[in-house]
mmCIF file of C-alpha atoms in Angstrom:
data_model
loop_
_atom_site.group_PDB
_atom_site.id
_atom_site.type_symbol
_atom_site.label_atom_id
_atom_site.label_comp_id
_atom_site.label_asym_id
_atom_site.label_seq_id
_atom_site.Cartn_x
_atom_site.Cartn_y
_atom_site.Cartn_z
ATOM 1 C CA UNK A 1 -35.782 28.197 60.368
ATOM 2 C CA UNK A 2 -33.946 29.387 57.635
ATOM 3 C CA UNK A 3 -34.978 30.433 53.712
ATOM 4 C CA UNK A 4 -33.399 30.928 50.411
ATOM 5 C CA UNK A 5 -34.095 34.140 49.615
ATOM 6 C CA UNK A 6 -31.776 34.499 46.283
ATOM 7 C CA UNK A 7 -30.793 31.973 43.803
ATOM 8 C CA UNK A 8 -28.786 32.593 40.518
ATOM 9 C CA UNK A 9 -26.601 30.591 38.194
ATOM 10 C CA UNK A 10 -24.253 30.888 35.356
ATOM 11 C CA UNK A 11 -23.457 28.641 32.745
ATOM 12 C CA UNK A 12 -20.070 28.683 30.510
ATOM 13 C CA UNK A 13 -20.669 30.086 27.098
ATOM 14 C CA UNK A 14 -19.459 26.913 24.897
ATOM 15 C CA UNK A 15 -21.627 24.324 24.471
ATOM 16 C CA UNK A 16 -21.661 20.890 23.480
ATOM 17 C CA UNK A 17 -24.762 19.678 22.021
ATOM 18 C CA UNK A 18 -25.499 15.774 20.994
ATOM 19 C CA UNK A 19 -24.959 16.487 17.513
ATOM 20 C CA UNK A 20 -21.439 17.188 18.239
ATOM 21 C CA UNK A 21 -21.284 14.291 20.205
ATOM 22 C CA UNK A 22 -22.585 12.180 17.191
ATOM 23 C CA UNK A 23 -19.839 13.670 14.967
ATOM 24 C CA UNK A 24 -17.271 12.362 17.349
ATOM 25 C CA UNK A 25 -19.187 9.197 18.026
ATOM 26 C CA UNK A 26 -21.141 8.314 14.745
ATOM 27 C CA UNK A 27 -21.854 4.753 16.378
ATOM 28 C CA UNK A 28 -23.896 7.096 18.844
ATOM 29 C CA UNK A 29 -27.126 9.254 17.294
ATOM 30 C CA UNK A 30 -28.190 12.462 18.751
ATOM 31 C CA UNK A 31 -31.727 10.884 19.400
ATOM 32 C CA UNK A 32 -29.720 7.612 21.425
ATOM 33 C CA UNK A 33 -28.245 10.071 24.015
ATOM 34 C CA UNK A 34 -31.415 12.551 24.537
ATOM 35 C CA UNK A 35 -33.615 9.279 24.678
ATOM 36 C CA UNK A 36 -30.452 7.878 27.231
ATOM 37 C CA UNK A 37 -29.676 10.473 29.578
ATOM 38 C CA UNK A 38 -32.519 13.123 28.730
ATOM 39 C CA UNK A 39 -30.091 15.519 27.803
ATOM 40 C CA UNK A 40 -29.514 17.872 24.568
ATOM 41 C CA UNK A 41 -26.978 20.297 25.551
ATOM 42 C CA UNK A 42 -24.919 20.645 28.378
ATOM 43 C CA UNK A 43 -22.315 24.206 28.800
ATOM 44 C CA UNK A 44 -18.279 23.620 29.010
ATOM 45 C CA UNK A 45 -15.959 25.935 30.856
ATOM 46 C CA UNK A 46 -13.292 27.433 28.546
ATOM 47 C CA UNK A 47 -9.656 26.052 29.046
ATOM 48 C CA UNK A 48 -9.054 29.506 31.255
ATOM 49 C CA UNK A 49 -12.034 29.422 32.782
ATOM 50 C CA UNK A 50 -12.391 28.189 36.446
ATOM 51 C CA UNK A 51 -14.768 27.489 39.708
ATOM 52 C CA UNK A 52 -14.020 31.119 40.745
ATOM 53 C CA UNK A 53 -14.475 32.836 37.335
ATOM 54 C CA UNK A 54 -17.603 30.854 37.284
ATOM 55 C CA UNK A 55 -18.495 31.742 40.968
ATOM 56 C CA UNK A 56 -18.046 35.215 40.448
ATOM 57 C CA UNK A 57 -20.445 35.634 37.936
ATOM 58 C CA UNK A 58 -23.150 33.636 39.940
ATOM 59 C CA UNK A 59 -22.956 35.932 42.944
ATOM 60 C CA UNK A 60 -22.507 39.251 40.782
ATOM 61 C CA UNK A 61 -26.121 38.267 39.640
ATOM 62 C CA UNK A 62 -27.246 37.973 43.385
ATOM 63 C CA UNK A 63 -25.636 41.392 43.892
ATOM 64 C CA UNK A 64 -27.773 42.764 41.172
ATOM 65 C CA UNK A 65 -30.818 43.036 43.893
ATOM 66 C CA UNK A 66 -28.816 42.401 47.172
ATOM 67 C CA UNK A 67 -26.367 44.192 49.159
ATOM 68 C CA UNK A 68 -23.314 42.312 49.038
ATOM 69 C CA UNK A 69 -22.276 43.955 52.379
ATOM 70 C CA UNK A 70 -25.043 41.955 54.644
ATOM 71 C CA UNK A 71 -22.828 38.937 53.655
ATOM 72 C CA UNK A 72 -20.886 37.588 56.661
ATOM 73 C CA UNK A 73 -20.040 33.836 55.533
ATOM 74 C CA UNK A 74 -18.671 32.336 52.523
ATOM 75 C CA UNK A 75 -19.319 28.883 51.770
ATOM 76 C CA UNK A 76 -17.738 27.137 48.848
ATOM 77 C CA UNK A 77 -18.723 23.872 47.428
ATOM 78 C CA UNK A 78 -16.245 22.554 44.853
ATOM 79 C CA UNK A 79 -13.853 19.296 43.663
ATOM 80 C CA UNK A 80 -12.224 21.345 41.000
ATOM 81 C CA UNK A 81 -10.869 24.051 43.116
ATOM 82 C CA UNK A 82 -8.801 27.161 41.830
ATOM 83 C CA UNK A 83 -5.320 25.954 44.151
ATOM 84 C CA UNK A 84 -4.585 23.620 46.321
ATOM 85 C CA UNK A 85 -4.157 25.986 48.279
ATOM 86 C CA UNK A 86 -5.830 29.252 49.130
ATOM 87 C CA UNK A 87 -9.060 28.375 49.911
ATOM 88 C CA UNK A 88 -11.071 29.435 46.697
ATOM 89 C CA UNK A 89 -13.500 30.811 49.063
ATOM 90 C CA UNK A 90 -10.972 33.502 50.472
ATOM 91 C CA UNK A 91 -10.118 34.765 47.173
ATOM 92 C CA UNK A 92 -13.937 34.605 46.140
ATOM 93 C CA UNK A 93 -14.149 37.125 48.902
ATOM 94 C CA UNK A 94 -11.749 39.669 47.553
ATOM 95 C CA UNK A 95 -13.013 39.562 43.897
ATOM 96 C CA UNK A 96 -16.555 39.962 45.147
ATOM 97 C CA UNK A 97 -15.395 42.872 47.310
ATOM 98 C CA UNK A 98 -17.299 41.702 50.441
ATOM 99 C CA UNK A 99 -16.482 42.460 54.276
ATOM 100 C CA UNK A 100 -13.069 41.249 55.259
ATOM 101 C CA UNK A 101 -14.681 40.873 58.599
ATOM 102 C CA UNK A 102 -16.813 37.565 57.346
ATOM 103 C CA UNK A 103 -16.001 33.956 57.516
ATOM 104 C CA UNK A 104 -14.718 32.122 53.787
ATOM 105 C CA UNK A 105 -14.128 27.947 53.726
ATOM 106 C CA UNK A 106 -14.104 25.613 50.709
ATOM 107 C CA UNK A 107 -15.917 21.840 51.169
ATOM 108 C CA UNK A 108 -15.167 19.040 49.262
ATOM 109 C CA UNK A 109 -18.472 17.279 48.296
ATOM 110 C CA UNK A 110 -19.602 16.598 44.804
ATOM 111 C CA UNK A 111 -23.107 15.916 44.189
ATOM 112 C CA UNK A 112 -24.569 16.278 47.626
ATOM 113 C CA UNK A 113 -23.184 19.349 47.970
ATOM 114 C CA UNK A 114 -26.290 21.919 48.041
ATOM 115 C CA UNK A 115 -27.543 20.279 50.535
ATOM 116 C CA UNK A 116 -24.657 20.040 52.769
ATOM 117 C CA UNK A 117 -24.236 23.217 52.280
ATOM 118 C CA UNK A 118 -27.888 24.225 53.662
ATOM 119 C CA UNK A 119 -27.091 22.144 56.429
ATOM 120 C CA UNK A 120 -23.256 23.779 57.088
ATOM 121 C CA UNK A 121 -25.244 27.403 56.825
ATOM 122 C CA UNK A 122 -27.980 26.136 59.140
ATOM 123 C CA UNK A 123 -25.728 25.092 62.163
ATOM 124 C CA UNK A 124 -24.170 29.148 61.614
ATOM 125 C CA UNK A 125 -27.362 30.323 61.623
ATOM 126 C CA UNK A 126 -28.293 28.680 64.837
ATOM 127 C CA UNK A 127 -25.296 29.321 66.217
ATOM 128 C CA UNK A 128 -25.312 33.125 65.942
ATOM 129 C CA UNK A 129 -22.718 32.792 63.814
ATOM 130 C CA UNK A 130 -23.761 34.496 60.910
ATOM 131 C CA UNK A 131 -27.076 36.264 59.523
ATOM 132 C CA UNK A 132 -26.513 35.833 56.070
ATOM 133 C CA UNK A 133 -25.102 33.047 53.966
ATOM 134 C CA UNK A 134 -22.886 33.113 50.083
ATOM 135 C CA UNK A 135 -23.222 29.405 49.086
ATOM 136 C CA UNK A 136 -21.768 28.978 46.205
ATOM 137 C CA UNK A 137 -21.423 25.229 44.132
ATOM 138 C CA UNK A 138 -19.301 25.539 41.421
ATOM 139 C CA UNK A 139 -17.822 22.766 39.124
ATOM 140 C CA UNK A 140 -16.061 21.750 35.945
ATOM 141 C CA UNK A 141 -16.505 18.622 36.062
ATOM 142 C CA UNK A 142 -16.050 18.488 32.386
ATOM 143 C CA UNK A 143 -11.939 19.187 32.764
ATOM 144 C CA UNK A 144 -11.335 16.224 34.299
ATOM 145 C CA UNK A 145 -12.989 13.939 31.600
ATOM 146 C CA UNK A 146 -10.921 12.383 28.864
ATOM 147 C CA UNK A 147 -11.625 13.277 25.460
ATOM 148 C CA UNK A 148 -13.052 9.836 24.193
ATOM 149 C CA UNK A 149 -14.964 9.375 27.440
ATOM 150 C CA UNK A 150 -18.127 9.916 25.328
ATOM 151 C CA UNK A 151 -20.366 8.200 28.271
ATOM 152 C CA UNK A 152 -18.960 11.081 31.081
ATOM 153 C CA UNK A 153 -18.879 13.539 28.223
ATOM 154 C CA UNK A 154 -22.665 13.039 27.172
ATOM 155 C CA UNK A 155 -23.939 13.588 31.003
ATOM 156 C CA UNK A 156 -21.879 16.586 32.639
ATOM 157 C CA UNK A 157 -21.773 20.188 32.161
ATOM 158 C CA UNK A 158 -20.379 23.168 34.142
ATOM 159 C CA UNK A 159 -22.231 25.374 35.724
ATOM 160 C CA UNK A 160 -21.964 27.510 38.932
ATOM 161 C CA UNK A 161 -24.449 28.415 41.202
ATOM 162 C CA UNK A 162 -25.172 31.155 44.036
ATOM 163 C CA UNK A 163 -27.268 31.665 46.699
ATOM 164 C CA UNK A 164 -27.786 33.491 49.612
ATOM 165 C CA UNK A 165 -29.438 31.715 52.919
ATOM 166 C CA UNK A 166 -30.510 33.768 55.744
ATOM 167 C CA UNK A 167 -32.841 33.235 59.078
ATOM 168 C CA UNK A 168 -36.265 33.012 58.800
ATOM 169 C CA UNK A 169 -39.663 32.103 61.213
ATOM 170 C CA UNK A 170 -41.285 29.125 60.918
ATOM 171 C CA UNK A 171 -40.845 25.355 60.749
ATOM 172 C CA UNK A 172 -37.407 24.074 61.474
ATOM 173 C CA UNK A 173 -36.896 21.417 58.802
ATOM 174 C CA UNK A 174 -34.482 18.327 59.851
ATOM 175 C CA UNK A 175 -31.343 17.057 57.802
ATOM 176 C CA UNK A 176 -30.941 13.663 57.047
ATOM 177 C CA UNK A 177 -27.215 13.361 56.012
ATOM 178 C CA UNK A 178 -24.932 9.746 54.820
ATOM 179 C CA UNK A 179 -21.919 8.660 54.345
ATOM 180 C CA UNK A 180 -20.163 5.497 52.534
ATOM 181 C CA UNK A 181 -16.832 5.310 51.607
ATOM 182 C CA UNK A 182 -16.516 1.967 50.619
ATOM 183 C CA UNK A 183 -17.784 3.499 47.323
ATOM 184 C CA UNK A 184 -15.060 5.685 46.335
ATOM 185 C CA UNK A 185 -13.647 3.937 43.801
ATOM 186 C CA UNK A 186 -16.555 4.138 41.956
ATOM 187 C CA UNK A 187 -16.692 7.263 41.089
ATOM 188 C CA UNK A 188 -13.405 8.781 41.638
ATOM 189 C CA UNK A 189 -9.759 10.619 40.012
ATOM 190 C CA UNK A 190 -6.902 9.090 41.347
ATOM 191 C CA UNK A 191 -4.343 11.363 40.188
ATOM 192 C CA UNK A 192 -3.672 14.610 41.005
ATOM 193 C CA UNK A 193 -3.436 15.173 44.675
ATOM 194 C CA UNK A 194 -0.949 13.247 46.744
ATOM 195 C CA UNK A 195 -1.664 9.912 46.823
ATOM 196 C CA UNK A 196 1.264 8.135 44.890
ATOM 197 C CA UNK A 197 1.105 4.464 44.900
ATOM 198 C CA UNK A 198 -2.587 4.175 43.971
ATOM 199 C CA UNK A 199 -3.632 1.099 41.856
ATOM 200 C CA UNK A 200 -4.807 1.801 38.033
ATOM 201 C CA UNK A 201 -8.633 -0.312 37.830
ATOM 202 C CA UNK A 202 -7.820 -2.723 34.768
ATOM 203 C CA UNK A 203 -11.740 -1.055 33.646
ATOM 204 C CA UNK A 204 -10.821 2.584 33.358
ATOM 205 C CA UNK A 205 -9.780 3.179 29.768
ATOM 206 C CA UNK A 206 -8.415 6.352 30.213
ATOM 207 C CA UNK A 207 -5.668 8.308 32.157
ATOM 208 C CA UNK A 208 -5.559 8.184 36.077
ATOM 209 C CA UNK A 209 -5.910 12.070 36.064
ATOM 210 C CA UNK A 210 -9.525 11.138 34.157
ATOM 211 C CA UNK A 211 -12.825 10.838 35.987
ATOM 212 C CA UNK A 212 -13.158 7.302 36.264
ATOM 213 C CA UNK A 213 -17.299 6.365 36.784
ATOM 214 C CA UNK A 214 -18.518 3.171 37.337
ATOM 215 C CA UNK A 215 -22.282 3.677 36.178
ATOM 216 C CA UNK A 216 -23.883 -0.055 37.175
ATOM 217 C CA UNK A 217 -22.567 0.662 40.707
ATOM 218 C CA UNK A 218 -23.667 4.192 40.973
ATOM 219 C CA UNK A 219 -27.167 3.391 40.066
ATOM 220 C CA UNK A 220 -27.131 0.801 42.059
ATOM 221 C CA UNK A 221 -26.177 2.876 45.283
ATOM 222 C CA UNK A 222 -28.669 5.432 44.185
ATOM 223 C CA UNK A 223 -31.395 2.801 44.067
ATOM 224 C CA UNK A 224 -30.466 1.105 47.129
ATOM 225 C CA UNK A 225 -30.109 4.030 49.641
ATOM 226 C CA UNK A 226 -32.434 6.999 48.014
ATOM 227 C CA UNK A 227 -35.685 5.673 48.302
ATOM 228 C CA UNK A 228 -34.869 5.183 52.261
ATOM 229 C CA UNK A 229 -33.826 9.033 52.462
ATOM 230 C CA UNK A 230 -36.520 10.041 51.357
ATOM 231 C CA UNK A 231 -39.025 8.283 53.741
ATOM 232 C CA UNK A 232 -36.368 8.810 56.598
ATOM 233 C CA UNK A 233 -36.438 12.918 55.685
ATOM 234 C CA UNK A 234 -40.148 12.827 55.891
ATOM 235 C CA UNK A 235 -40.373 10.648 58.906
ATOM 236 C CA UNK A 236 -37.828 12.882 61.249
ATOM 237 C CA UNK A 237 -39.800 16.265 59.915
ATOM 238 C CA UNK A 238 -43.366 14.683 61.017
ATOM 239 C CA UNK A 239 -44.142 14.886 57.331
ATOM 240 C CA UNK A 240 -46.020 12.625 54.383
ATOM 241 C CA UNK A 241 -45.718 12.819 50.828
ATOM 242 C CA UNK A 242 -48.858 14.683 50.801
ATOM 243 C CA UNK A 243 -47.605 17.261 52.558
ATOM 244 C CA UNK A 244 -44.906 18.227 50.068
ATOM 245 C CA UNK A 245 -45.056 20.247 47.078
ATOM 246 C CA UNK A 246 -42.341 19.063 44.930
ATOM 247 C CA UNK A 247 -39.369 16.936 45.517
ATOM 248 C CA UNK A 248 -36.091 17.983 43.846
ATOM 249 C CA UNK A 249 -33.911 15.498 43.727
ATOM 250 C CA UNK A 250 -29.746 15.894 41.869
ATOM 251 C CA UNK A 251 -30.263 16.034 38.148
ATOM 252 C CA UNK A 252 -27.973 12.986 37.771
ATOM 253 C CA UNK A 253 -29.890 11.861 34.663
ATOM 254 C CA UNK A 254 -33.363 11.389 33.355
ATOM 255 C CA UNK A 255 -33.227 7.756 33.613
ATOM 256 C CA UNK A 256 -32.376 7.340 37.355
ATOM 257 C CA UNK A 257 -34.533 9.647 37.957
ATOM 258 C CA UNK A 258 -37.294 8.519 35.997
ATOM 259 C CA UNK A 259 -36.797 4.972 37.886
ATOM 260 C CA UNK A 260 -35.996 6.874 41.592
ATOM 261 C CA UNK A 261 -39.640 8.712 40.964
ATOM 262 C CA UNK A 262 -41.385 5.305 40.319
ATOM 263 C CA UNK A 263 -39.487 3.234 42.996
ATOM 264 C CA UNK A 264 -40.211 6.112 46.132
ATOM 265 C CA UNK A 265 -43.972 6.450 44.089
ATOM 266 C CA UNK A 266 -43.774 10.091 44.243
ATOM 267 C CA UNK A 267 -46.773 11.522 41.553
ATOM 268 C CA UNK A 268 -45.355 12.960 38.660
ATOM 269 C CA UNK A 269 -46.483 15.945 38.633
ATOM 270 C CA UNK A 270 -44.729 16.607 42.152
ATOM 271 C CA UNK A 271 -41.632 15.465 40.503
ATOM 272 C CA UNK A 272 -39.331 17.836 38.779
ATOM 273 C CA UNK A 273 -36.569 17.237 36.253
ATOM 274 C CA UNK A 274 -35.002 19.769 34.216
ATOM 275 C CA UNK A 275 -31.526 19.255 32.785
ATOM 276 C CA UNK A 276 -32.119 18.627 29.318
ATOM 277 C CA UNK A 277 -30.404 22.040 28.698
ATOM 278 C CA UNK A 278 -27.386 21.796 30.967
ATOM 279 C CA UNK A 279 -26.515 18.222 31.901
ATOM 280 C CA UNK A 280 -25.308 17.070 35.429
ATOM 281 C CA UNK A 281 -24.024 19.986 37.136
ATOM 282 C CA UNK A 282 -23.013 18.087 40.076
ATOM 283 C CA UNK A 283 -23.524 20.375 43.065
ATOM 284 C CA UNK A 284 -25.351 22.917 41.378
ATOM 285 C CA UNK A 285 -28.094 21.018 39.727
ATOM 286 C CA UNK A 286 -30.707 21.705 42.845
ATOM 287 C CA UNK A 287 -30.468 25.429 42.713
ATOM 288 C CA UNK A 288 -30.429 25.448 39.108
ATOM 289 C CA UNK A 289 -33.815 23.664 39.117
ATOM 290 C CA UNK A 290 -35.202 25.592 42.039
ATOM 291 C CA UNK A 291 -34.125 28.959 39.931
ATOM 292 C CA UNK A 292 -35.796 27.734 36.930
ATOM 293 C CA UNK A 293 -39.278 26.797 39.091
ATOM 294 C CA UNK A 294 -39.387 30.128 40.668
ATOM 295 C CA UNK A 295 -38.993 31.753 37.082
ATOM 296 C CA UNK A 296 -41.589 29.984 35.477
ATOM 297 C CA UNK A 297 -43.864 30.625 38.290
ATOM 298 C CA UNK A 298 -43.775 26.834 39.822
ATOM 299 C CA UNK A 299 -43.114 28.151 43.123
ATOM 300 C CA UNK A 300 -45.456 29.972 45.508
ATOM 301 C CA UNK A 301 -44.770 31.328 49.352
ATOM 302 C CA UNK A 302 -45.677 28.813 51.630
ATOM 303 C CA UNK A 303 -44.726 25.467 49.414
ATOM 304 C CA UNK A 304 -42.684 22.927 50.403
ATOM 305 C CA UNK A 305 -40.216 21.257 48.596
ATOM 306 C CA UNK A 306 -37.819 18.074 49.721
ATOM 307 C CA UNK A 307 -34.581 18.340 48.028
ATOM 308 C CA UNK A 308 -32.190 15.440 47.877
ATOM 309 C CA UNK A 309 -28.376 15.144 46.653
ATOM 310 C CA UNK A 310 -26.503 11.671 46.298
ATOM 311 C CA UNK A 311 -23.605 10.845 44.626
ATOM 312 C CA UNK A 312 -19.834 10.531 44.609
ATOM 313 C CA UNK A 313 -18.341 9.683 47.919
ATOM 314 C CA UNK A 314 -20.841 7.937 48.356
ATOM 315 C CA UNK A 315 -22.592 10.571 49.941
ATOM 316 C CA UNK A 316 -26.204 11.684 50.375
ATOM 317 C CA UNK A 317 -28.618 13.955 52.160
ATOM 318 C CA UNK A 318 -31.950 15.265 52.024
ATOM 319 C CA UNK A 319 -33.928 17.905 53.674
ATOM 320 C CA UNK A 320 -37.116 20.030 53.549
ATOM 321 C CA UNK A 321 -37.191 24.045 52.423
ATOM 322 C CA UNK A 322 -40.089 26.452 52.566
ATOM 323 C CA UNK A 323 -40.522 28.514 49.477
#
């Protein structure tokens, strides 16, 4: 088994509340977009501020109480990396001022990423690999949304998020992980890497180098495949809903997940939600609401929480943690 046993985030300075977002967008009230997507604020990155900036400031929290030399992997989660190439992760290394002896790798994943990541840093675990785990998600999403995009631009934020995994006794929880790509184009940016001879969708308003998000068919995906992940995650763990203490799913938005809750009937009060303050965060929405649990004293030893990520890609995955 393996534990958590740090979490900390950071979020940009700037923010961008839904009163701006009326100013821009009178045909849009303040009350229309918190009542919408259940958010009231969400933090953007400066125009020189990037995933590593961000990811640096995460972990320096984590090194506030933990030795930054018993870290011996790096794992990176990000779609708005610092270069093409180097791996962010290497140079996260350097201006962290760990080991050189430790391993460093980006992934590419998007909202599924915490989880992924938990089950990349389980397989070194088990593998003798390594003891103890960086895993960072950290995004700005927010850069790659157009201006007058005001439906992207009222649901993500930036954030970045750190947290260090290690080996623990006890239960060994199962990952339940999925893939479709015949999604892609549905939530996707088609320029900027180097594909050339992509074709423009006749729906997307805005630049190719914009996000482009097709909302209908995201919900839809969600709806159709995250229900089933969650009985599947509980099924291959020997577990019931009974037996969990709170399921934290990807703080996609408040109506999806309002609608998610009632479809898998999981009780509210097991259910948590918390983005009104920061938006979609993309990968680092799940450790940003487990952070926030632990600090307001949600989270005991011993409870058990089922966390699930799903989005662009498609991809999705789900698996159990003990607190």
């Amino acid at each position: 088994m393996m534990k958590i046993s740090k979490i900390e985030y950071y979020l940009p300075q700037q923010v961008l509340t839904n009163d701006d977002l009326e100013k821009q967008f009178p045909e849009w009230s303040s009350e229309r977009i918190q009542e919408k997507v259940g958010i009231s604020q969400r933090h953007i990155s400066s125009d020189n501020e990037t995933v590593l900036d961000m990811a640096v400031q995460s972990s320096e929290k984590i090194f506030e109480s933990y030795d930054r030399n018993q870290v011996d992997f790096i794992l990176f989660c990000t779609q708005s990396p610092e270069y093409f190439l180097p791996t962010t992760a290497c140079i996260l290394q350097d201006r962290l001022g760990l080991r050189k002896n430790i391993g460093a790798i980006d992934f590419n994943l998007g909202c599924s990423g915490f989880v992924y990541g938990l089950a990349f840093a389980k397989g070194l675990i088990s593998a003798g690999i390594a003891k103890s785990i960086l895993l960072v998600t950290s995004e700005t999403y927010t850069k790659h949304i157009h201006p007058d995009d005001k439906g992207n631009r009222s649901i993500f934020g930036d954030a970045s998020a750190s947290a260090i995994i290690e080996k623990a006794e006890g239960n060994d929880y199962q990952f339940c992980l999925g893939t479709d790509g015949s999604g892609a184009e549905n939530l996707i940016v088609k320029k900027g890497a180097f594909k050339k001879d992509f074709e423009l969708n006749p729906e997307h308003e805005f630049s190719p180098e914009n996000i482009y998000m097709n909302g209908p068919e995201i919900f839809n995906f969600t709806i159709e495949n995250i229900p089933g992940l969650v009985k599947e995650t509980l099924e291959v763990n020997g577990m019931t809903m009974d037996d969990i203490d709170y399921f934290v799913f990807h703080q996609a938005n408040s109506f999806m997940l309002n609608y998610l809750r009632k479809k898998t009937k999981i009780p509210a009060e097991k259910f948590y939600i918390d983005m009104e303050k920061t938006g979609n965060t993309v990968s680092a929405t799940i450790p940003i609401a487990l952070k926030n649990m632990m600090e307001k004293g949600m989270l005991k030893e011993g409870d058990k929480v089922l966390m699930a990520g799903f989005g662009v890609g498609y991809s999705w995955g789900a698996t159990i943690m003990e607190i």
